[in-house]
mmCIF file of C-alpha atoms in Angstrom:
data_model
loop_
_atom_site.group_PDB
_atom_site.id
_atom_site.type_symbol
_atom_site.label_atom_id
_atom_site.label_comp_id
_atom_site.label_asym_id
_atom_site.label_seq_id
_atom_site.Cartn_x
_atom_site.Cartn_y
_atom_site.Cartn_z
ATOM 1 C CA MET A 1 -29.781 -6.642 -32.904
ATOM 2 C CA ALA A 2 -28.714 -3.029 -33.266
ATOM 3 C CA LYS A 3 -27.206 -2.189 -36.600
ATOM 4 C CA THR A 4 -23.648 -0.953 -36.603
ATOM 5 C CA LEU A 5 -21.733 1.522 -38.699
ATOM 6 C CA THR A 6 -20.254 -0.117 -41.751
ATOM 7 C CA ARG A 7 -18.345 1.802 -44.386
ATOM 8 C CA MET A 8 -19.227 0.739 -47.912
ATOM 9 C CA LEU A 9 -18.829 2.275 -51.344
ATOM 10 C CA ALA A 10 -20.059 5.834 -50.988
ATOM 11 C CA ARG A 11 -22.755 6.808 -53.457
ATOM 12 C CA PRO A 12 -23.912 10.267 -52.404
ATOM 13 C CA LEU A 13 -27.410 11.157 -53.501
ATOM 14 C CA LEU A 14 -27.576 14.881 -52.763
ATOM 15 C CA ALA A 15 -28.199 15.685 -56.396
ATOM 16 C CA ALA A 16 -31.095 13.234 -56.550
ATOM 17 C CA ALA A 17 -32.432 14.501 -53.248
ATOM 18 C CA LEU A 18 -32.339 18.021 -54.614
ATOM 19 C CA ALA A 19 -34.609 16.986 -57.459
ATOM 20 C CA LEU A 20 -37.082 15.508 -54.952
ATOM 21 C CA ALA A 21 -36.937 18.394 -52.485
ATOM 22 C CA PRO A 22 -40.144 20.330 -51.795
ATOM 23 C CA PRO A 23 -40.653 23.582 -53.694
ATOM 24 C CA PRO A 24 -38.776 26.298 -51.793
ATOM 25 C CA VAL A 25 -40.405 29.344 -50.272
ATOM 26 C CA LEU A 26 -38.291 32.180 -51.646
ATOM 27 C CA VAL A 27 -36.766 34.626 -49.189
ATOM 28 C CA PRO A 28 -37.351 38.223 -50.334
ATOM 29 C CA GLY A 29 -34.154 40.117 -50.995
ATOM 30 C CA LEU A 30 -31.877 37.064 -50.924
ATOM 31 C CA GLN A 31 -32.436 35.362 -54.272
ATOM 32 C CA ALA A 32 -30.650 36.493 -57.392
ATOM 33 C CA ALA A 33 -32.604 38.833 -59.659
ATOM 34 C CA GLY A 34 -32.541 36.272 -62.464
ATOM 35 C CA MET A 35 -31.643 32.608 -62.362
ATOM 36 C CA PRO A 36 -30.081 31.200 -59.158
ATOM 37 C CA GLU A 37 -26.298 31.493 -59.075
ATOM 38 C CA LYS A 38 -24.461 28.229 -59.709
ATOM 39 C CA ILE A 39 -22.041 27.147 -56.977
ATOM 40 C CA GLY A 40 -19.892 24.025 -56.659
ATOM 41 C CA VAL A 41 -19.986 22.479 -53.181
ATOM 42 C CA SER A 42 -17.464 19.840 -52.102
ATOM 43 C CA TYR A 43 -17.649 17.456 -49.168
ATOM 44 C CA GLN A 44 -16.858 13.926 -48.028
ATOM 45 C CA PRO A 45 -19.805 11.506 -47.890
ATOM 46 C CA SER A 46 -21.597 10.401 -44.724
ATOM 47 C CA LEU A 47 -19.668 12.652 -42.384
ATOM 48 C CA TYR A 48 -21.421 14.544 -39.613
ATOM 49 C CA TRP A 49 -20.142 17.973 -40.600
ATOM 50 C CA ALA A 50 -21.644 17.585 -44.103
ATOM 51 C CA LEU A 51 -25.172 17.208 -42.698
ATOM 52 C CA PRO A 52 -26.181 20.885 -43.252
ATOM 53 C CA PHE A 53 -25.688 20.435 -47.004
ATOM 54 C CA TYR A 54 -28.156 17.541 -46.940
ATOM 55 C CA ILE A 55 -30.639 19.398 -44.720
ATOM 56 C CA ALA A 56 -30.529 22.406 -47.044
ATOM 57 C CA THR A 57 -31.209 20.144 -50.018
ATOM 58 C CA GLN A 58 -34.122 18.401 -48.321
ATOM 59 C CA LYS A 59 -35.634 21.705 -47.217
ATOM 60 C CA GLY A 60 -35.167 23.556 -50.517
ATOM 61 C CA TRP A 61 -33.019 26.262 -48.931
ATOM 62 C CA TRP A 62 -30.465 26.525 -51.724
ATOM 63 C CA GLN A 63 -33.023 27.838 -54.173
ATOM 64 C CA ALA A 64 -34.679 29.901 -51.446
ATOM 65 C CA ILE A 65 -31.504 31.924 -51.058
ATOM 66 C CA GLY A 66 -30.725 32.079 -54.777
ATOM 67 C CA LEU A 67 -28.099 29.351 -55.179
ATOM 68 C CA ASP A 68 -27.995 26.407 -57.580
ATOM 69 C CA PRO A 69 -25.503 23.874 -56.157
ATOM 70 C CA THR A 70 -23.677 21.019 -57.789
ATOM 71 C CA PHE A 71 -21.920 18.594 -55.451
ATOM 72 C CA ALA A 72 -18.392 17.221 -55.763
ATOM 73 C CA VAL A 73 -17.727 14.316 -53.402
ATOM 74 C CA PHE A 74 -14.309 12.998 -52.389
ATOM 75 C CA PRO A 75 -13.209 10.002 -50.296
ATOM 76 C CA ALA A 76 -10.680 12.067 -48.324
ATOM 77 C CA GLY A 77 -9.324 15.564 -47.859
ATOM 78 C CA ALA A 78 -6.139 15.325 -49.949
ATOM 79 C CA PRO A 79 -7.852 14.631 -53.313
ATOM 80 C CA GLN A 80 -10.552 17.121 -52.371
ATOM 81 C CA VAL A 81 -8.155 20.050 -51.988
ATOM 82 C CA ALA A 82 -6.139 18.964 -55.029
ATOM 83 C CA ALA A 83 -9.317 19.184 -57.114
ATOM 84 C CA ALA A 84 -9.791 22.765 -55.971
ATOM 85 C CA GLN A 85 -6.712 23.787 -57.956
ATOM 86 C CA ALA A 86 -8.461 22.637 -61.123
ATOM 87 C CA GLY A 87 -11.581 24.600 -60.235
ATOM 88 C CA SER A 88 -13.656 21.440 -59.746
ATOM 89 C CA TRP A 89 -15.553 23.087 -56.885
ATOM 90 C CA ASP A 90 -15.947 26.498 -55.278
ATOM 91 C CA VAL A 91 -16.787 26.089 -51.583
ATOM 92 C CA GLY A 92 -17.074 23.205 -49.171
ATOM 93 C CA GLY A 93 -16.161 21.542 -45.920
ATOM 94 C CA THR A 94 -13.096 19.491 -45.018
ATOM 95 C CA GLY A 95 -10.829 18.558 -42.138
ATOM 96 C CA SER A 96 -8.308 20.931 -40.612
ATOM 97 C CA VAL A 97 -5.328 18.990 -41.987
ATOM 98 C CA PRO A 98 -6.471 19.182 -45.645
ATOM 99 C CA ALA A 99 -7.544 22.803 -45.113
ATOM 100 C CA ILE A 100 -3.980 23.674 -44.135
ATOM 101 C CA LEU A 101 -2.574 21.547 -46.939
ATOM 102 C CA GLY A 102 -4.839 23.372 -49.385
ATOM 103 C CA ALA A 103 -3.736 26.719 -48.005
ATOM 104 C CA ALA A 104 -0.037 25.854 -48.294
ATOM 105 C CA ARG A 105 -0.219 24.410 -51.808
ATOM 106 C CA PHE A 106 -3.175 26.036 -53.538
ATOM 107 C CA GLY A 107 -4.093 29.199 -51.620
ATOM 108 C CA LEU A 108 -7.318 27.726 -50.202
ATOM 109 C CA LEU A 109 -9.065 29.997 -47.684
ATOM 110 C CA THR A 110 -10.660 28.838 -44.435
ATOM 111 C CA ILE A 111 -13.796 30.942 -43.850
ATOM 112 C CA GLY A 112 -15.479 29.193 -40.928
ATOM 113 C CA LEU A 113 -15.762 26.075 -38.809
ATOM 114 C CA THR A 114 -17.798 22.924 -39.372
ATOM 115 C CA ASN A 115 -17.576 21.328 -35.921
ATOM 116 C CA ASP A 116 -15.266 20.401 -33.051
ATOM 117 C CA GLU A 117 -13.907 16.889 -33.753
ATOM 118 C CA SER A 118 -11.605 16.705 -30.729
ATOM 119 C CA LYS A 119 -13.577 13.971 -28.950
ATOM 120 C CA THR A 120 -13.986 11.845 -32.067
ATOM 121 C CA ASN A 121 -10.324 11.499 -33.077
ATOM 122 C CA ALA A 122 -8.982 8.928 -30.676
ATOM 123 C CA LEU A 123 -6.667 6.103 -29.709
ATOM 124 C CA MET A 124 -8.557 2.848 -29.170
ATOM 125 C CA VAL A 125 -7.809 -0.737 -28.214
ATOM 126 C CA ARG A 126 -9.834 -3.858 -27.536
ATOM 127 C CA ALA A 127 -11.543 -3.501 -24.158
ATOM 128 C CA GLU A 128 -9.633 -6.310 -22.432
ATOM 129 C CA ARG A 129 -6.368 -4.413 -22.836
ATOM 130 C CA ALA A 130 -7.616 -0.937 -21.994
ATOM 131 C CA ASP A 131 -7.408 -0.892 -18.198
ATOM 132 C CA ALA A 132 -3.838 -2.180 -18.098
ATOM 133 C CA ILE A 133 -2.694 0.413 -20.643
ATOM 134 C CA LEU A 134 -4.402 3.262 -18.844
ATOM 135 C CA LYS A 135 -2.812 2.145 -15.570
ATOM 136 C CA GLU A 136 0.652 2.183 -17.149
ATOM 137 C CA PRO A 137 0.651 3.886 -20.566
ATOM 138 C CA LYS A 138 4.426 3.622 -20.938
ATOM 139 C CA GLN A 139 4.040 -0.095 -21.591
ATOM 140 C CA LEU A 140 3.112 1.022 -25.115
ATOM 141 C CA ALA A 141 6.771 1.777 -25.866
ATOM 142 C CA GLY A 142 7.946 -0.387 -28.741
ATOM 143 C CA GLN A 143 4.441 -1.507 -29.721
ATOM 144 C CA LYS A 144 2.659 -0.889 -33.023
ATOM 145 C CA LEU A 145 0.237 1.968 -33.533
ATOM 146 C CA LEU A 146 -2.047 1.481 -36.527
ATOM 147 C CA VAL A 147 -3.059 4.905 -37.776
ATOM 148 C CA THR A 148 -3.712 6.838 -40.965
ATOM 149 C CA THR A 149 -0.633 9.012 -40.853
ATOM 150 C CA ASN A 150 -0.761 12.737 -41.568
ATOM 151 C CA SER A 151 -4.375 12.900 -40.460
ATOM 152 C CA THR A 152 -6.355 14.344 -37.584
ATOM 153 C CA ALA A 153 -6.214 10.911 -35.929
ATOM 154 C CA ASP A 154 -2.421 11.026 -36.195
ATOM 155 C CA TYR A 155 -2.425 14.519 -34.680
ATOM 156 C CA ALA A 156 -4.614 13.395 -31.760
ATOM 157 C CA ALA A 157 -2.536 10.243 -31.260
ATOM 158 C CA ARG A 158 0.697 12.216 -30.907
ATOM 159 C CA ALA A 159 -0.974 14.522 -28.391
ATOM 160 C CA CYS A 160 -2.094 11.501 -26.360
ATOM 161 C CA LEU A 161 1.411 10.038 -26.392
ATOM 162 C CA ARG A 162 2.815 13.353 -25.137
ATOM 163 C CA LYS A 163 0.251 13.341 -22.348
ATOM 164 C CA TRP A 164 1.618 9.952 -21.261
ATOM 165 C CA GLY A 165 5.263 11.008 -21.476
ATOM 166 C CA LEU A 166 5.880 9.190 -24.763
ATOM 167 C CA GLY A 167 7.082 10.464 -28.112
ATOM 168 C CA PRO A 168 6.181 9.370 -31.654
ATOM 169 C CA ARG A 169 9.421 7.367 -31.856
ATOM 170 C CA ASP A 170 8.447 5.355 -28.797
ATOM 171 C CA MET A 171 5.834 3.497 -30.850
ATOM 172 C CA ARG A 172 6.036 1.928 -34.297
ATOM 173 C CA PHE A 173 3.612 3.865 -36.482
ATOM 174 C CA VAL A 174 2.008 1.690 -39.166
ATOM 175 C CA ASN A 175 0.253 3.702 -41.879
ATOM 176 C CA LEU A 176 -3.079 2.116 -42.833
ATOM 177 C CA GLY A 177 -6.382 3.319 -44.179
ATOM 178 C CA GLN A 178 -9.242 3.462 -41.732
ATOM 179 C CA ALA A 179 -11.001 0.443 -43.258
ATOM 180 C CA GLN A 180 -7.826 -1.619 -42.873
ATOM 181 C CA ILE A 181 -7.506 -0.546 -39.267
ATOM 182 C CA ILE A 182 -11.086 -1.584 -38.511
ATOM 183 C CA SER A 183 -10.500 -4.980 -40.126
ATOM 184 C CA ALA A 184 -7.346 -5.491 -38.061
ATOM 185 C CA VAL A 185 -9.096 -4.789 -34.770
ATOM 186 C CA ILE A 186 -12.089 -6.952 -35.630
ATOM 187 C CA ALA A 187 -9.649 -9.767 -36.483
ATOM 188 C CA ASP A 188 -8.210 -9.362 -32.961
ATOM 189 C CA ALA A 189 -4.832 -8.054 -34.099
ATOM 190 C CA GLY A 190 -4.567 -6.409 -30.693
ATOM 191 C CA GLU A 191 -2.692 -3.242 -31.565
ATOM 192 C CA VAL A 192 -3.557 0.241 -30.398
ATOM 193 C CA VAL A 193 -5.192 2.168 -33.253
ATOM 194 C CA GLY A 194 -5.869 5.774 -34.192
ATOM 195 C CA VAL A 195 -9.297 6.367 -35.731
ATOM 196 C CA TRP A 196 -11.948 9.015 -36.214
ATOM 197 C CA ALA A 197 -15.750 8.922 -36.137
ATOM 198 C CA PRO A 198 -17.751 7.125 -37.358
ATOM 199 C CA ASN A 199 -15.056 4.423 -37.192
ATOM 200 C CA THR A 200 -14.820 4.889 -33.445
ATOM 201 C CA TYR A 201 -18.428 3.735 -33.074
ATOM 202 C CA THR A 202 -17.868 0.809 -35.432
ATOM 203 C CA LEU A 203 -15.039 -0.463 -33.243
ATOM 204 C CA GLU A 204 -17.066 -0.016 -30.068
ATOM 205 C CA GLU A 205 -19.986 -1.945 -31.482
ATOM 206 C CA LYS A 206 -18.280 -4.606 -33.600
ATOM 207 C CA ALA A 207 -14.988 -5.228 -31.811
ATOM 208 C CA ASN A 208 -15.687 -4.360 -28.156
ATOM 209 C CA ALA A 209 -13.049 -1.629 -28.361
ATOM 210 C CA ARG A 210 -12.622 1.270 -25.957
ATOM 211 C CA VAL A 211 -11.266 4.781 -26.266
ATOM 212 C CA LEU A 212 -7.948 5.165 -24.474
ATOM 213 C CA CYS A 213 -7.510 8.839 -25.186
ATOM 214 C CA SER A 214 -9.109 11.399 -27.501
ATOM 215 C CA GLY A 215 -7.769 14.650 -28.828
ATOM 216 C CA ALA A 216 -9.940 16.419 -26.255
ATOM 217 C CA ASP A 217 -8.427 14.323 -23.448
ATOM 218 C CA ALA A 218 -4.953 15.412 -24.546
ATOM 219 C CA GLY A 219 -5.780 19.071 -25.118
ATOM 220 C CA ALA A 220 -5.562 18.808 -28.904
ATOM 221 C CA MET A 221 -8.321 20.850 -30.503
ATOM 222 C CA VAL A 222 -9.369 19.344 -33.846
ATOM 223 C CA PRO A 223 -11.655 21.725 -35.764
ATOM 224 C CA GLY A 224 -13.258 21.090 -39.121
ATOM 225 C CA ALA A 225 -13.082 23.824 -41.753
ATOM 226 C CA LEU A 226 -15.366 25.582 -44.201
ATOM 227 C CA VAL A 227 -13.254 26.519 -47.195
ATOM 228 C CA VAL A 228 -13.372 28.433 -50.479
ATOM 229 C CA ARG A 229 -11.102 28.847 -53.484
ATOM 230 C CA ALA A 230 -9.469 32.272 -53.264
ATOM 231 C CA ASP A 231 -10.303 33.241 -56.852
ATOM 232 C CA TYR A 232 -13.957 32.286 -56.388
ATOM 233 C CA ALA A 233 -14.129 34.234 -53.125
ATOM 234 C CA LYS A 234 -12.799 37.350 -54.841
ATOM 235 C CA ALA A 235 -15.217 37.085 -57.747
ATOM 236 C CA HIS A 236 -18.321 35.936 -55.828
ATOM 237 C CA PRO A 237 -18.300 37.277 -52.249
ATOM 238 C CA ALA A 238 -22.103 37.420 -52.064
ATOM 239 C CA GLU A 239 -22.443 33.757 -52.985
ATOM 240 C CA VAL A 240 -19.803 32.766 -50.396
ATOM 241 C CA ALA A 241 -21.763 34.616 -47.701
ATOM 242 C CA LYS A 242 -24.970 32.874 -48.781
ATOM 243 C CA PHE A 243 -23.208 29.507 -48.598
ATOM 244 C CA LEU A 244 -22.184 30.261 -45.007
ATOM 245 C CA ALA A 245 -25.727 31.343 -44.168
ATOM 246 C CA ILE A 246 -27.070 28.047 -45.518
ATOM 247 C CA TYR A 247 -24.575 26.095 -43.422
ATOM 248 C CA LEU A 248 -25.301 28.007 -40.213
ATOM 249 C CA ARG A 249 -29.045 27.665 -40.770
ATOM 250 C CA GLY A 250 -28.611 23.903 -41.115
ATOM 251 C CA TRP A 251 -27.032 23.502 -37.688
ATOM 252 C CA GLY A 252 -29.550 25.885 -36.146
ATOM 253 C CA TRP A 253 -32.399 23.799 -37.507
ATOM 254 C CA ALA A 254 -30.746 20.538 -36.355
ATOM 255 C CA LYS A 255 -30.376 21.828 -32.788
ATOM 256 C CA ALA A 256 -33.977 23.046 -32.726
ATOM 257 C CA ASN A 257 -35.312 19.750 -34.163
ATOM 258 C CA PRO A 258 -33.048 17.035 -32.701
ATOM 259 C CA LYS A 259 -35.254 13.996 -33.313
ATOM 260 C CA GLU A 260 -35.936 14.876 -36.933
ATOM 261 C CA ALA A 261 -32.295 15.838 -37.429
ATOM 262 C CA GLN A 262 -31.040 12.489 -36.114
ATOM 263 C CA ALA A 263 -33.441 10.617 -38.372
ATOM 264 C CA MET A 264 -32.278 12.714 -41.310
ATOM 265 C CA THR A 265 -28.640 12.015 -40.395
ATOM 266 C CA LYS A 266 -29.303 8.293 -40.476
ATOM 267 C CA ARG A 267 -30.780 8.610 -43.974
ATOM 268 C CA PHE A 268 -27.901 10.807 -45.109
ATOM 269 C CA TYR A 269 -25.359 8.253 -43.898
ATOM 270 C CA ALA A 270 -27.264 5.396 -45.520
ATOM 271 C CA GLU A 271 -27.426 7.196 -48.863
ATOM 272 C CA GLY A 272 -23.652 7.614 -48.691
ATOM 273 C CA GLY A 273 -23.076 3.929 -47.895
ATOM 274 C CA VAL A 274 -22.785 4.002 -44.090
ATOM 275 C CA GLU A 275 -25.113 1.942 -41.897
ATOM 276 C CA ALA A 276 -25.471 3.718 -38.548
ATOM 277 C CA SER A 277 -27.033 2.505 -35.321
ATOM 278 C CA ASP A 278 -29.276 4.853 -33.384
ATOM 279 C CA ARG A 279 -26.642 4.912 -30.637
ATOM 280 C CA ALA A 280 -23.945 5.982 -33.099
ATOM 281 C CA ILE A 281 -26.094 8.800 -34.467
ATOM 282 C CA ALA A 282 -26.818 10.005 -30.939
ATOM 283 C CA GLN A 283 -23.088 10.002 -30.191
ATOM 284 C CA GLU A 284 -22.377 12.123 -33.242
ATOM 285 C CA PHE A 285 -24.672 14.830 -31.921
ATOM 286 C CA ALA A 286 -23.411 14.498 -28.340
ATOM 287 C CA LEU A 287 -19.673 14.500 -29.050
ATOM 288 C CA ARG A 288 -19.258 16.996 -31.880
ATOM 289 C CA PRO A 289 -20.136 20.584 -30.936
ATOM 290 C CA THR A 290 -21.111 22.945 -33.742
ATOM 291 C CA TYR A 291 -21.090 26.736 -33.902
ATOM 292 C CA THR A 292 -23.671 29.505 -34.241
ATOM 293 C CA LEU A 293 -22.868 32.670 -36.161
ATOM 294 C CA GLY A 294 -21.943 34.472 -32.952
ATOM 295 C CA GLU A 295 -19.754 31.614 -31.775
ATOM 296 C CA GLN A 296 -17.999 31.477 -35.141
ATOM 297 C CA LEU A 297 -17.235 35.183 -35.068
ATOM 298 C CA ALA A 298 -15.958 34.991 -31.487
ATOM 299 C CA ALA A 299 -13.640 32.072 -32.277
ATOM 300 C CA LEU A 300 -12.284 33.864 -35.364
ATOM 301 C CA SER A 301 -11.954 37.309 -33.807
ATOM 302 C CA ARG A 302 -8.482 38.873 -33.792
ATOM 303 C CA ALA A 303 -9.566 41.839 -31.679
ATOM 304 C CA ALA A 304 -7.073 40.862 -28.959
ATOM 305 C CA GLY A 305 -4.378 39.607 -31.349
ATOM 306 C CA GLY A 306 -4.382 36.063 -32.683
ATOM 307 C CA SER A 307 -7.778 34.345 -32.654
ATOM 308 C CA SER A 308 -8.609 31.020 -31.029
ATOM 309 C CA VAL A 309 -8.881 29.525 -34.513
ATOM 310 C CA ASP A 310 -5.447 30.909 -35.402
ATOM 311 C CA GLY A 311 -4.000 29.024 -32.449
ATOM 312 C CA TRP A 312 -5.751 25.758 -33.286
ATOM 313 C CA PHE A 313 -4.631 25.801 -36.903
ATOM 314 C CA SER A 314 -1.129 26.967 -36.021
ATOM 315 C CA ARG A 315 -0.602 23.930 -33.799
ATOM 316 C CA ILE A 316 -1.942 21.560 -36.452
ATOM 317 C CA GLY A 317 0.240 23.273 -39.042
ATOM 318 C CA SER A 318 3.298 22.703 -36.844
ATOM 319 C CA PHE A 319 2.392 19.000 -36.678
ATOM 320 C CA MET A 320 2.171 18.889 -40.476
ATOM 321 C CA ALA A 321 5.584 20.533 -40.799
ATOM 322 C CA GLU A 322 6.990 18.089 -38.241
ATOM 323 C CA VAL A 323 5.865 15.062 -40.254
ATOM 324 C CA GLY A 324 6.983 16.633 -43.546
ATOM 325 C CA THR A 325 3.625 17.275 -45.189
ATOM 326 C CA VAL A 326 4.418 20.946 -45.653
ATOM 327 C CA PRO A 327 7.865 22.574 -45.522
ATOM 328 C CA ALA A 328 6.671 25.085 -42.930
ATOM 329 C CA ALA A 329 3.391 25.798 -41.186
ATOM 330 C CA PRO A 330 1.554 28.596 -43.015
ATOM 331 C CA ASP A 331 0.684 31.688 -41.003
ATOM 332 C CA PRO A 332 -3.040 31.381 -40.131
ATOM 333 C CA LYS A 333 -3.508 35.085 -40.882
ATOM 334 C CA THR A 334 -2.684 34.394 -44.527
ATOM 335 C CA PHE A 335 -5.502 31.889 -45.082
ATOM 336 C CA ILE A 336 -8.118 32.201 -42.296
ATOM 337 C CA ASP A 337 -10.595 34.950 -43.207
ATOM 338 C CA ASP A 338 -13.716 35.907 -41.244
ATOM 339 C CA ALA A 339 -14.822 38.585 -43.739
ATOM 340 C CA PHE A 340 -17.603 36.440 -45.190
ATOM 341 C CA LEU A 341 -19.049 35.558 -41.778
ATOM 342 C CA LYS A 342 -19.015 39.271 -40.984
ATOM 343 C CA GLN A 343 -20.878 39.860 -44.228
ATOM 344 C CA VAL A 344 -23.594 37.480 -43.010
ATOM 345 C CA ALA A 345 -23.757 39.250 -39.653
ATOM 346 C CA GLU A 346 -23.958 42.716 -41.218
ATOM 347 C CA ASP A 347 -26.739 41.909 -43.694
ATOM 348 C CA PRO A 348 -30.049 41.915 -41.729
ATOM 349 C CA LYS A 349 -31.874 39.597 -44.132
ATOM 350 C CA LEU A 350 -28.985 37.179 -44.473
ATOM 351 C CA LYS A 351 -28.417 37.124 -40.725
ATOM 352 C CA ALA A 352 -32.111 36.453 -40.093
ATOM 353 C CA PHE A 353 -32.013 33.559 -42.550
ATOM 354 C CA ALA A 354 -28.853 32.098 -40.981
ATOM 355 C CA THR A 355 -29.996 32.388 -37.369
ATOM 356 C CA GLU A 356 -33.748 31.770 -37.605
ATOM 357 C CA PHE A 357 -33.634 28.578 -35.504
ATOM 358 C CA ASP A 358 -30.853 29.523 -33.067
ATOM 359 C CA ALA A 359 -33.104 30.648 -30.207
ATOM 360 C CA ALA A 360 -35.146 27.439 -30.309
ATOM 361 C CA GLY A 361 -31.985 25.319 -30.420
ATOM 362 C CA ALA A 362 -30.470 27.182 -27.483
ATOM 363 C CA GLN A 363 -33.516 26.362 -25.333
ATOM 364 C CA ARG A 364 -32.924 22.616 -25.716
#
């Protein structure tokens, strides 16, 4: 029987993996003159967009580029960005909602994209109810919607309701954690639910649930964010650029080596407490596009005015203001900064390191 995704207590082992990583081959001109520079990296365990951190650790790339990382792991975005205010970490990855929250409250900068999560934030229901709802979505009026409010799943859910001619007041939103939502569906509670990957795969495999509508179906772009504390960025621009180069190299390698990357993802999830089926891992790679250096720069470019990323984050910020998370949506131009990606692109050695595997990945 195929194993399914099961969320358990996360016990990330990146630090241990770092100790077991093979000796790095140093990259001339990229390491620090003396000891590697220390850098605090934050993430959430067993999430697809955090995979490049794990790949870099396994491959010894941190030391190769002159960085000495320590890892701060958080169960969700809100405590992650709150910890940034105390200087608990320097750079990292998070969701678009916490990235905006961090910008509004703590001056957190968004410096790049992790992945496109639009297809993996979705409304789901047990399969026997799906066809009838899709035939007449307005029958949902007055019913419960189990969702983690003020999240990317909430954002996607509201977009799906709009697509069907419904508003957020037409359903009864019930705020639950994702684990509680999964338990409710498995227990045959019957409600429509808002979830994100890997919980979407868990419900497909353990509860015979189906996706009714994803953010992508409803035109709601849900990007993930690479972020940095503003004071760290000002003091350590070279290290921020190296961090981005590491991250970009990780996705380039994964695209060029898909079988090895999927096996590594399965180990990464398991070390963080998530049991993933082969099918679920394959879906992660199929449904969540990632970005090369060139694609990042294009999405962030303001050459013609506001960038694509500005628009995506502006719409999510408006949602956050609507639900009362922030008093007003912050202007994307005040917290989205492509200067560090440009630094990677303008440094020949750093660019070569970041993009070494891109050509091979593009051929697949």
